[in-house]
mmCIF file with all atom_site columns, C-alpha atoms in Angstrom:
data_model
loop_
_atom_site.group_PDB
_atom_site.id
_atom_site.type_symbol
_atom_site.label_atom_id
_atom_site.label_alt_id
_atom_site.label_comp_id
_atom_site.label_asym_id
_atom_site.label_entity_id
_atom_site.label_seq_id
_atom_site.pdbx_PDB_ins_code
_atom_site.Cartn_x
_atom_site.Cartn_y
_atom_site.Cartn_z
_atom_site.occupancy
_atom_site.B_iso_or_equiv
_atom_site.pdbx_formal_charge
_atom_site.auth_seq_id
_atom_site.auth_comp_id
_atom_site.auth_asym_id
_atom_site.auth_atom_id
_atom_site.pdbx_PDB_model_num
ATOM 1   C CA . MET A 1 1   ? 128.781 106.228 290.209 1.00 78.00 ? 139 MET A CA 1
ATOM 2   C CA . PRO A 1 2   ? 129.921 105.609 286.604 1.00 85.00 ? 140 PRO A CA 1
ATOM 3   C CA . ARG A 1 3   ? 129.331 108.549 284.312 1.00 88.00 ? 141 ARG A CA 1
ATOM 4   C CA . LEU A 1 4   ? 127.425 108.585 281.057 1.00 93.00 ? 142 LEU A CA 1
ATOM 5   C CA . ASN A 1 5   ? 130.550 109.084 278.939 1.00 95.00 ? 143 ASN A CA 1
ATOM 6   C CA . ARG A 1 6   ? 131.542 105.756 277.387 1.00 96.00 ? 144 ARG A CA 1
ATOM 7   C CA . VAL A 1 7   ? 130.927 105.142 273.663 1.00 97.00 ? 145 VAL A CA 1
ATOM 8   C CA . ASN A 1 8   ? 130.031 101.835 272.033 1.00 97.00 ? 146 ASN A CA 1
ATOM 9   C CA . PRO A 1 9   ? 130.623 100.793 268.385 1.00 97.00 ? 147 PRO A CA 1
ATOM 10  C CA . PHE A 1 10  ? 127.158 102.085 267.424 1.00 96.00 ? 148 PHE A CA 1
ATOM 11  C CA . GLY A 1 11  ? 128.251 105.582 268.460 1.00 96.00 ? 149 GLY A CA 1
ATOM 12  C CA . GLU A 1 12  ? 125.912 105.597 271.463 1.00 96.00 ? 150 GLU A CA 1
ATOM 13  C CA . ILE A 1 13  ? 126.996 107.230 274.713 1.00 96.00 ? 151 ILE A CA 1
ATOM 14  C CA . ILE A 1 14  ? 126.529 104.723 277.534 1.00 96.00 ? 152 ILE A CA 1
ATOM 15  C CA . THR A 1 15  ? 127.290 104.288 281.222 1.00 95.00 ? 153 THR A CA 1
ATOM 16  C CA . ALA A 1 16  ? 130.011 101.817 282.193 1.00 94.00 ? 154 ALA A CA 1
ATOM 17  C CA . PRO A 1 17  ? 132.530 101.625 285.065 1.00 90.00 ? 155 PRO A CA 1
ATOM 18  C CA . GLU A 1 18  ? 135.506 100.848 282.819 1.00 88.00 ? 156 GLU A CA 1
ATOM 19  C CA . ARG A 1 19  ? 137.351 103.859 281.412 1.00 82.00 ? 157 ARG A CA 1
ATOM 20  C CA . GLY A 1 20  ? 138.742 102.233 278.287 1.00 92.00 ? 158 GLY A CA 1
ATOM 21  C CA . THR A 1 21  ? 142.096 102.886 276.587 1.00 96.00 ? 159 THR A CA 1
ATOM 22  C CA . PHE A 1 22  ? 141.308 106.065 274.616 1.00 97.00 ? 160 PHE A CA 1
ATOM 23  C CA . MET A 1 23  ? 139.594 109.386 275.223 1.00 96.00 ? 161 MET A CA 1
ATOM 24  C CA . GLY A 1 24  ? 137.960 111.653 272.662 1.00 96.00 ? 162 GLY A CA 1
ATOM 25  C CA . ASN A 1 25  ? 135.268 114.207 272.116 1.00 96.00 ? 163 ASN A CA 1
ATOM 26  C CA . ARG A 1 26  ? 132.573 115.463 269.780 1.00 97.00 ? 164 ARG A CA 1
ATOM 27  C CA . GLY A 1 27  ? 131.959 118.888 271.326 1.00 96.00 ? 165 GLY A CA 1
ATOM 28  C CA . VAL A 1 28  ? 130.245 120.196 274.466 1.00 96.00 ? 166 VAL A CA 1
ATOM 29  C CA . LEU A 1 29  ? 127.534 117.675 275.290 1.00 96.00 ? 167 LEU A CA 1
ATOM 30  C CA . HIS A 1 30  ? 126.946 118.301 279.012 1.00 95.00 ? 168 HIS A CA 1
ATOM 31  C CA . ASP A 1 31  ? 125.346 121.051 281.079 1.00 93.00 ? 169 ASP A CA 1
ATOM 32  C CA . GLU A 1 32  ? 126.721 122.844 284.144 1.00 92.00 ? 170 GLU A CA 1
ATOM 33  C CA . GLU A 1 33  ? 125.674 119.928 286.376 1.00 89.00 ? 171 GLU A CA 1
ATOM 34  C CA . GLY A 1 34  ? 127.565 117.424 284.220 1.00 88.00 ? 172 GLY A CA 1
ATOM 35  C CA . SER A 1 35  ? 124.494 115.819 282.653 1.00 91.00 ? 173 SER A CA 1
ATOM 36  C CA . ILE A 1 36  ? 124.615 114.831 278.974 1.00 93.00 ? 174 ILE A CA 1
ATOM 37  C CA . ARG A 1 37  ? 122.130 116.933 276.978 1.00 94.00 ? 175 ARG A CA 1
ATOM 38  C CA . ARG A 1 38  ? 123.035 116.050 273.375 1.00 95.00 ? 176 ARG A CA 1
ATOM 39  C CA . ALA A 1 39  ? 124.794 113.258 271.489 1.00 94.00 ? 177 ALA A CA 1
ATOM 40  C CA . TRP A 1 40  ? 127.167 115.529 269.578 1.00 94.00 ? 178 TRP A CA 1
ATOM 41  C CA . GLN A 1 41  ? 127.956 119.147 268.763 1.00 95.00 ? 179 GLN A CA 1
ATOM 42  C CA . GLY A 1 42  ? 129.575 119.874 265.429 1.00 93.00 ? 180 GLY A CA 1
ATOM 43  C CA . LYS A 1 43  ? 131.204 117.541 262.928 1.00 94.00 ? 181 LYS A CA 1
ATOM 44  C CA . ARG A 1 44  ? 134.671 117.098 264.491 1.00 96.00 ? 182 ARG A CA 1
ATOM 45  C CA . TRP A 1 45  ? 134.618 113.721 266.239 1.00 98.00 ? 183 TRP A CA 1
ATOM 46  C CA . ILE A 1 46  ? 138.111 112.731 267.383 1.00 98.00 ? 184 ILE A CA 1
ATOM 47  C CA . VAL A 1 47  ? 139.828 110.026 269.410 1.00 98.00 ? 185 VAL A CA 1
ATOM 48  C CA . CYS A 1 48  ? 142.693 111.023 271.726 1.00 97.00 ? 186 CYS A CA 1
ATOM 49  C CA . VAL A 1 49  ? 145.218 109.513 274.119 1.00 96.00 ? 187 VAL A CA 1
ATOM 50  C CA . LEU A 1 50  ? 144.394 109.396 277.819 1.00 93.00 ? 188 LEU A CA 1
ATOM 51  C CA . GLU A 1 51  ? 147.463 111.451 278.780 1.00 90.00 ? 189 GLU A CA 1
ATOM 52  C CA . PHE A 1 52  ? 149.195 114.210 276.823 1.00 83.00 ? 190 PHE A CA 1
ATOM 53  C CA . ARG A 1 53  ? 152.030 116.504 277.913 1.00 81.00 ? 191 ARG A CA 1
ATOM 54  C CA . GLY A 1 54  ? 150.989 116.368 281.540 1.00 75.00 ? 192 GLY A CA 1
ATOM 55  C CA . ARG A 1 55  ? 147.753 118.241 280.951 1.00 77.00 ? 193 ARG A CA 1
ATOM 56  C CA . LYS A 1 56  ? 145.140 117.899 283.686 1.00 79.00 ? 194 LYS A CA 1
ATOM 57  C CA . ARG A 1 57  ? 141.391 118.213 283.196 1.00 78.00 ? 195 ARG A CA 1
ATOM 58  C CA . LYS A 1 58  ? 138.371 117.989 285.432 1.00 83.00 ? 196 LYS A CA 1
ATOM 59  C CA . VAL A 1 59  ? 135.904 115.735 283.656 1.00 85.00 ? 197 VAL A CA 1
ATOM 60  C CA . MET A 1 60  ? 132.838 117.601 282.380 1.00 87.00 ? 198 MET A CA 1
ATOM 61  C CA . THR A 1 61  ? 134.008 121.081 283.256 1.00 90.00 ? 199 THR A CA 1
ATOM 62  C CA . PRO A 1 62  ? 131.208 123.551 282.368 1.00 90.00 ? 200 PRO A CA 1
ATOM 63  C CA . ASP A 1 63  ? 131.529 125.009 278.846 1.00 89.00 ? 201 ASP A CA 1
ATOM 64  C CA . ARG A 1 64  ? 134.436 122.697 277.946 1.00 91.00 ? 202 ARG A CA 1
ATOM 65  C CA . TYR A 1 65  ? 134.271 119.716 275.633 1.00 93.00 ? 203 TYR A CA 1
ATOM 66  C CA . THR A 1 66  ? 132.817 116.510 277.040 1.00 95.00 ? 204 THR A CA 1
ATOM 67  C CA . GLU A 1 67  ? 135.405 113.790 277.653 1.00 95.00 ? 205 GLU A CA 1
ATOM 68  C CA . LEU A 1 68  ? 134.276 110.519 276.073 1.00 96.00 ? 206 LEU A CA 1
ATOM 69  C CA . PHE A 1 69  ? 135.994 107.176 276.531 1.00 97.00 ? 207 PHE A CA 1
ATOM 70  C CA . PHE A 1 70  ? 136.438 104.206 274.191 1.00 98.00 ? 208 PHE A CA 1
ATOM 71  C CA . LEU A 1 71  ? 137.449 100.592 274.718 1.00 98.00 ? 209 LEU A CA 1
ATOM 72  C CA . ASP A 1 72  ? 139.983 100.961 271.896 1.00 98.00 ? 210 ASP A CA 1
ATOM 73  C CA . GLU A 1 73  ? 140.649 102.795 268.651 1.00 98.00 ? 211 GLU A CA 1
ATOM 74  C CA . ALA A 1 74  ? 138.628 100.306 266.600 1.00 98.00 ? 212 ALA A CA 1
ATOM 75  C CA . THR A 1 75  ? 135.591 101.103 268.752 1.00 98.00 ? 213 THR A CA 1
ATOM 76  C CA . ALA A 1 76  ? 136.083 104.839 268.260 1.00 98.00 ? 214 ALA A CA 1
ATOM 77  C CA . PHE A 1 77  ? 136.380 104.343 264.507 1.00 98.00 ? 215 PHE A CA 1
ATOM 78  C CA . ALA A 1 78  ? 133.150 102.327 264.374 1.00 98.00 ? 216 ALA A CA 1
ATOM 79  C CA . ALA A 1 79  ? 131.423 105.143 266.248 1.00 98.00 ? 217 ALA A CA 1
ATOM 80  C CA . GLY A 1 80  ? 132.585 107.606 263.568 1.00 97.00 ? 218 GLY A CA 1
ATOM 81  C CA . HIS A 1 81  ? 135.656 109.239 265.138 1.00 98.00 ? 219 HIS A CA 1
ATOM 82  C CA . ARG A 1 82  ? 139.124 109.770 263.634 1.00 98.00 ? 220 ARG A CA 1
ATOM 83  C CA . PRO A 1 83  ? 142.595 110.260 265.232 1.00 98.00 ? 221 PRO A CA 1
ATOM 84  C CA . CYS A 1 84  ? 143.271 113.628 266.865 1.00 97.00 ? 222 CYS A CA 1
ATOM 85  C CA . ALA A 1 85  ? 145.701 115.733 264.824 1.00 96.00 ? 223 ALA A CA 1
ATOM 86  C CA . GLU A 1 86  ? 147.345 117.136 267.988 1.00 95.00 ? 224 GLU A CA 1
ATOM 87  C CA . CYS A 1 87  ? 147.844 114.477 270.647 1.00 96.00 ? 225 CYS A CA 1
ATOM 88  C CA . ARG A 1 88  ? 148.040 111.638 268.084 1.00 96.00 ? 226 ARG A CA 1
ATOM 89  C CA . ARG A 1 89  ? 149.769 113.521 265.291 1.00 96.00 ? 227 ARG A CA 1
ATOM 90  C CA . GLU A 1 90  ? 151.687 110.587 263.816 1.00 97.00 ? 228 GLU A CA 1
ATOM 91  C CA . ARG A 1 91  ? 148.633 108.369 263.846 1.00 97.00 ? 229 ARG A CA 1
ATOM 92  C CA . PHE A 1 92  ? 146.529 111.097 262.256 1.00 97.00 ? 230 PHE A CA 1
ATOM 93  C CA . ILE A 1 93  ? 149.054 111.497 259.441 1.00 96.00 ? 231 ILE A CA 1
ATOM 94  C CA . ALA A 1 94  ? 149.090 107.734 258.854 1.00 96.00 ? 232 ALA A CA 1
ATOM 95  C CA . PHE A 1 95  ? 145.287 107.688 258.820 1.00 96.00 ? 233 PHE A CA 1
ATOM 96  C CA . ARG A 1 96  ? 145.128 110.674 256.455 1.00 95.00 ? 234 ARG A CA 1
ATOM 97  C CA . ASN A 1 97  ? 147.683 109.140 254.087 1.00 92.00 ? 235 ASN A CA 1
ATOM 98  C CA . ALA A 1 98  ? 145.672 105.914 253.885 1.00 93.00 ? 236 ALA A CA 1
ATOM 99  C CA . TRP A 1 99  ? 142.349 107.727 253.437 1.00 89.00 ? 237 TRP A CA 1
ATOM 100 C CA . ARG A 1 100 ? 142.302 107.998 249.630 1.00 75.00 ? 238 ARG A CA 1
ATOM 101 C CA . LEU A 1 101 ? 145.249 105.862 248.709 1.00 59.00 ? 239 LEU A CA 1
ATOM 102 C CA . GLU A 1 102 ? 143.494 103.856 246.000 1.00 59.00 ? 240 GLU A CA 1
ATOM 103 C CA . GLU A 1 103 ? 142.273 106.994 244.204 1.00 63.00 ? 241 GLU A CA 1
ATOM 104 C CA . ASN A 1 104 ? 145.828 108.426 244.121 1.00 60.00 ? 242 ASN A CA 1
ATOM 105 C CA . LEU A 1 105 ? 144.558 111.772 245.390 1.00 72.00 ? 243 LEU A CA 1
ATOM 106 C CA . GLN A 1 106 ? 146.268 114.230 247.699 1.00 81.00 ? 244 GLN A CA 1
ATOM 107 C CA . PRO A 1 107 ? 145.856 113.353 251.389 1.00 85.00 ? 245 PRO A CA 1
ATOM 108 C CA . PRO A 1 108 ? 142.785 115.134 252.768 1.00 91.00 ? 246 PRO A CA 1
ATOM 109 C CA . THR A 1 109 ? 142.757 117.796 255.449 1.00 92.00 ? 247 THR A CA 1
ATOM 110 C CA . ALA A 1 110 ? 141.243 117.117 258.858 1.00 95.00 ? 248 ALA A CA 1
ATOM 111 C CA . ALA A 1 111 ? 138.210 119.194 257.868 1.00 95.00 ? 249 ALA A CA 1
ATOM 112 C CA . GLU A 1 112 ? 137.688 117.129 254.700 1.00 93.00 ? 250 GLU A CA 1
ATOM 113 C CA . ILE A 1 113 ? 137.840 113.910 256.705 1.00 95.00 ? 251 ILE A CA 1
ATOM 114 C CA . ASP A 1 114 ? 135.353 115.338 259.204 1.00 96.00 ? 252 ASP A CA 1
ATOM 115 C CA . ASP A 1 115 ? 132.966 116.289 256.409 1.00 95.00 ? 253 ASP A CA 1
ATOM 116 C CA . GLN A 1 116 ? 133.115 112.814 254.918 1.00 94.00 ? 254 GLN A CA 1
ATOM 117 C CA . LEU A 1 117 ? 132.664 111.047 258.248 1.00 96.00 ? 255 LEU A CA 1
ATOM 118 C CA . ARG A 1 118 ? 129.689 113.251 259.082 1.00 95.00 ? 256 ARG A CA 1
ATOM 119 C CA . ASN A 1 119 ? 128.022 112.026 255.881 1.00 94.00 ? 257 ASN A CA 1
ATOM 120 C CA . GLU A 1 120 ? 128.873 108.391 256.562 1.00 96.00 ? 258 GLU A CA 1
ATOM 121 C CA . ARG A 1 121 ? 128.103 107.912 260.246 1.00 94.00 ? 259 ARG A CA 1
ATOM 122 C CA . LEU A 1 122 ? 124.486 109.143 260.473 1.00 90.00 ? 260 LEU A CA 1
ATOM 123 C CA . ASP A 1 123 ? 121.341 108.736 258.384 1.00 88.00 ? 261 ASP A CA 1
ATOM 124 C CA . PRO A 1 124 ? 119.110 111.790 257.702 1.00 86.00 ? 262 PRO A CA 1
ATOM 125 C CA . ASP A 1 125 ? 116.995 110.694 260.690 1.00 86.00 ? 263 ASP A CA 1
ATOM 126 C CA . LYS A 1 126 ? 120.147 110.841 262.878 1.00 84.00 ? 264 LYS A CA 1
ATOM 127 C CA . LYS A 1 127 ? 120.373 107.065 263.303 1.00 87.00 ? 265 LYS A CA 1
ATOM 128 C CA . LYS A 1 128 ? 123.550 105.039 262.866 1.00 93.00 ? 266 LYS A CA 1
ATOM 129 C CA . LYS A 1 129 ? 124.336 104.565 259.183 1.00 95.00 ? 267 LYS A CA 1
ATOM 130 C CA . VAL A 1 130 ? 125.540 101.132 258.100 1.00 96.00 ? 268 VAL A CA 1
ATOM 131 C CA . PHE A 1 131 ? 126.328 99.517  254.762 1.00 96.00 ? 269 PHE A CA 1
ATOM 132 C CA . LEU A 1 132 ? 126.239 95.927  253.574 1.00 96.00 ? 270 LEU A CA 1
ATOM 133 C CA . ALA A 1 133 ? 129.413 94.078  252.634 1.00 96.00 ? 271 ALA A CA 1
ATOM 134 C CA . ASN A 1 134 ? 130.764 90.576  252.175 1.00 95.00 ? 272 ASN A CA 1
ATOM 135 C CA . LEU A 1 135 ? 132.272 89.495  255.478 1.00 94.00 ? 273 LEU A CA 1
ATOM 136 C CA . ALA A 1 136 ? 135.124 87.680  253.759 1.00 93.00 ? 274 ALA A CA 1
ATOM 137 C CA . GLU A 1 137 ? 136.288 90.941  252.162 1.00 94.00 ? 275 GLU A CA 1
ATOM 138 C CA . LEU A 1 138 ? 136.469 93.053  255.332 1.00 96.00 ? 276 LEU A CA 1
ATOM 139 C CA . PRO A 1 139 ? 139.842 93.866  256.944 1.00 97.00 ? 277 PRO A CA 1
ATOM 140 C CA . ASN A 1 140 ? 140.771 93.330  260.582 1.00 96.00 ? 278 ASN A CA 1
ATOM 141 C CA . GLY A 1 141 ? 139.639 96.107  262.936 1.00 97.00 ? 279 GLY A CA 1
ATOM 142 C CA . VAL A 1 142 ? 136.207 96.685  261.407 1.00 98.00 ? 280 VAL A CA 1
ATOM 143 C CA . PHE A 1 143 ? 132.979 96.324  263.385 1.00 98.00 ? 281 PHE A CA 1
ATOM 144 C CA . ILE A 1 144 ? 129.892 94.562  262.098 1.00 97.00 ? 282 ILE A CA 1
ATOM 145 C CA . LYS A 1 145 ? 126.374 93.665  263.178 1.00 94.00 ? 283 LYS A CA 1
ATOM 146 C CA . ILE A 1 146 ? 125.034 90.186  262.428 1.00 88.00 ? 284 ILE A CA 1
ATOM 147 C CA . ALA A 1 147 ? 121.404 89.550  261.546 1.00 81.00 ? 285 ALA A CA 1
ATOM 148 C CA . GLY A 1 148 ? 119.689 87.529  264.245 1.00 76.00 ? 286 GLY A CA 1
ATOM 149 C CA . CYS A 1 149 ? 122.240 88.367  266.929 1.00 75.00 ? 287 CYS A CA 1
ATOM 150 C CA . GLY A 1 150 ? 120.428 91.306  268.501 1.00 79.00 ? 288 GLY A CA 1
ATOM 151 C CA . GLU A 1 151 ? 122.102 94.652  269.094 1.00 85.00 ? 289 GLU A CA 1
ATOM 152 C CA . ASN A 1 152 ? 125.564 93.143  269.455 1.00 94.00 ? 290 ASN A CA 1
ATOM 153 C CA . ALA A 1 153 ? 128.668 94.458  267.737 1.00 97.00 ? 291 ALA A CA 1
ATOM 154 C CA . TYR A 1 154 ? 131.442 92.163  266.575 1.00 97.00 ? 292 TYR A CA 1
ATOM 155 C CA . LEU A 1 155 ? 135.050 92.995  265.740 1.00 97.00 ? 293 LEU A CA 1
ATOM 156 C CA . VAL A 1 156 ? 136.435 91.344  262.624 1.00 96.00 ? 294 VAL A CA 1
ATOM 157 C CA . TRP A 1 157 ? 139.697 89.778  263.759 1.00 93.00 ? 295 TRP A CA 1
ATOM 158 C CA . ASN A 1 158 ? 141.536 87.234  261.601 1.00 91.00 ? 296 ASN A CA 1
ATOM 159 C CA . ASP A 1 159 ? 139.301 84.151  261.239 1.00 90.00 ? 297 ASP A CA 1
ATOM 160 C CA . ARG A 1 160 ? 137.111 85.102  264.206 1.00 93.00 ? 298 ARG A CA 1
ATOM 161 C CA . LEU A 1 161 ? 134.436 87.593  265.211 1.00 95.00 ? 299 LEU A CA 1
ATOM 162 C CA . LEU A 1 162 ? 134.895 89.046  268.703 1.00 96.00 ? 300 LEU A CA 1
ATOM 163 C CA . LEU A 1 163 ? 131.901 90.197  270.748 1.00 96.00 ? 301 LEU A CA 1
ATOM 164 C CA . TRP A 1 164 ? 132.288 93.766  272.049 1.00 96.00 ? 302 TRP A CA 1
ATOM 165 C CA . THR A 1 165 ? 131.537 94.591  275.687 1.00 96.00 ? 303 THR A CA 1
ATOM 166 C CA . ALA A 1 166 ? 132.388 97.734  277.640 1.00 95.00 ? 304 ALA A CA 1
ATOM 167 C CA . GLY A 1 167 ? 135.056 95.831  279.569 1.00 94.00 ? 305 GLY A CA 1
ATOM 168 C CA . GLY A 1 168 ? 136.658 94.051  276.624 1.00 95.00 ? 306 GLY A CA 1
ATOM 169 C CA . TYR A 1 169 ? 136.082 91.316  274.059 1.00 95.00 ? 307 TYR A CA 1
ATOM 170 C CA . SER A 1 170 ? 134.383 88.297  275.588 1.00 88.00 ? 308 SER A CA 1
ATOM 171 C CA . GLY A 1 171 ? 132.954 86.113  272.844 1.00 80.00 ? 309 GLY A CA 1
ATOM 172 C CA . ARG A 1 172 ? 134.763 84.514  269.925 1.00 86.00 ? 310 ARG A CA 1
ATOM 173 C CA . ARG A 1 173 ? 132.931 82.910  267.043 1.00 89.00 ? 311 ARG A CA 1
ATOM 174 C CA . LYS A 1 174 ? 134.131 81.533  263.724 1.00 89.00 ? 312 LYS A CA 1
ATOM 175 C CA . ARG A 1 175 ? 134.090 84.018  260.875 1.00 88.00 ? 313 ARG A CA 1
ATOM 176 C CA . PRO A 1 176 ? 131.906 82.694  258.024 1.00 85.00 ? 314 PRO A CA 1
ATOM 177 C CA . GLN A 1 177 ? 133.165 83.338  254.530 1.00 80.00 ? 315 GLN A CA 1
ATOM 178 C CA . ASP A 1 178 ? 129.908 83.654  252.617 1.00 81.00 ? 316 ASP A CA 1
ATOM 179 C CA . ALA A 1 179 ? 127.891 86.090  254.723 1.00 87.00 ? 317 ALA A CA 1
ATOM 180 C CA . LYS A 1 180 ? 126.548 89.564  254.025 1.00 92.00 ? 318 LYS A CA 1
ATOM 181 C CA . VAL A 1 181 ? 126.764 91.757  257.106 1.00 95.00 ? 319 VAL A CA 1
ATOM 182 C CA . ALA A 1 182 ? 125.944 95.298  258.204 1.00 96.00 ? 320 ALA A CA 1
ATOM 183 C CA . VAL A 1 183 ? 129.179 97.229  258.689 1.00 97.00 ? 321 VAL A CA 1
ATOM 184 C CA . LEU A 1 184 ? 129.237 99.756  261.537 1.00 98.00 ? 322 LEU A CA 1
ATOM 185 C CA . THR A 1 185 ? 132.609 101.316 260.734 1.00 98.00 ? 323 THR A CA 1
ATOM 186 C CA . PRO A 1 186 ? 132.174 104.155 258.187 1.00 97.00 ? 324 PRO A CA 1
ATOM 187 C CA . LYS A 1 187 ? 133.019 103.113 254.644 1.00 96.00 ? 325 LYS A CA 1
ATOM 188 C CA . SER A 1 188 ? 135.910 105.571 254.180 1.00 95.00 ? 326 SER A CA 1
ATOM 189 C CA . THR A 1 189 ? 137.495 104.405 257.431 1.00 97.00 ? 327 THR A CA 1
ATOM 190 C CA . VAL A 1 190 ? 137.142 100.797 256.285 1.00 97.00 ? 328 VAL A CA 1
ATOM 191 C CA . GLU A 1 191 ? 139.002 101.717 253.099 1.00 95.00 ? 329 GLU A CA 1
ATOM 192 C CA . ALA A 1 192 ? 141.751 103.472 255.089 1.00 95.00 ? 330 ALA A CA 1
ATOM 193 C CA . ILE A 1 193 ? 142.181 100.299 257.150 1.00 97.00 ? 331 ILE A CA 1
ATOM 194 C CA . ARG A 1 194 ? 142.194 98.211  253.991 1.00 95.00 ? 332 ARG A CA 1
ATOM 195 C CA . ALA A 1 195 ? 144.887 100.519 252.584 1.00 92.00 ? 333 ALA A CA 1
ATOM 196 C CA . GLY A 1 196 ? 147.183 99.805  255.526 1.00 94.00 ? 334 GLY A CA 1
ATOM 197 C CA . TYR A 1 197 ? 146.133 101.773 258.607 1.00 96.00 ? 335 TYR A CA 1
ATOM 198 C CA . VAL A 1 198 ? 146.045 99.362  261.568 1.00 96.00 ? 336 VAL A CA 1
ATOM 199 C CA . PRO A 1 199 ? 143.686 100.451 264.381 1.00 97.00 ? 337 PRO A CA 1
ATOM 200 C CA . GLU A 1 200 ? 144.782 99.810  267.948 1.00 97.00 ? 338 GLU A CA 1
ATOM 201 C CA . ILE A 1 201 ? 142.864 96.949  269.567 1.00 97.00 ? 339 ILE A CA 1
ATOM 202 C CA . HIS A 1 202 ? 142.159 96.252  273.254 1.00 96.00 ? 340 HIS A CA 1
ATOM 203 C CA . PRO A 1 203 ? 144.421 93.519  274.730 1.00 94.00 ? 341 PRO A CA 1
ATOM 204 C CA . SER A 1 204 ? 141.398 91.347  275.516 1.00 94.00 ? 342 SER A CA 1
ATOM 205 C CA . ALA A 1 205 ? 141.135 90.537  271.795 1.00 92.00 ? 343 ALA A CA 1
ATOM 206 C CA . VAL A 1 206 ? 144.061 88.150  272.235 1.00 84.00 ? 344 VAL A CA 1
ATOM 207 C CA . GLY A 1 207 ? 142.371 86.066  274.897 1.00 68.00 ? 345 GLY A CA 1
ATOM 208 C CA . ALA A 1 208 ? 138.708 86.384  273.968 1.00 61.00 ? 346 ALA A CA 1
ATOM 209 C CA . ARG A 1 209 ? 136.802 83.152  274.516 1.00 57.00 ? 347 ARG A CA 1
#
């Protein structure tokens, strides 16, 4: 039976048979029987590689962090995660260096990034926080929600919008240039992508129909 440990672009933990291409965590979310009891614990939400230095883990070991899985890095970013500073050190440094590039400030620490993302990913009522933006101005790798299209998430990718599913990108629609949309990816992460950080995208984006 598939576990409740996949994450969608809204940050929700869902059940799906596909593992995805990245792992991550946001604390200890499960009980001793392996059942999810909370959506997060703490402010450090990270995205990791599936394999690192030959380490082996039993999924949902009691009192250890809960392994979560993402379709790709762009999905993890939309959910409010950032690159792990250990298993993805080079990617974390690139992400950190792009974080405040336009303000010409010193690169932030991991804790500073976590603080900012905590403020940007959830409303006071603990619901997903979004912001409005002009679709034409958004960079590749950002997730949006379109009014009138239900609870679907779309990846901004060149001149197209790709429909997210747990198994990959399946729908491709033309990207309008004059639309206001709700952006799922936290604003600071959007700016880091705009400044040059390129999130890793699932291979299905190439052949989405």
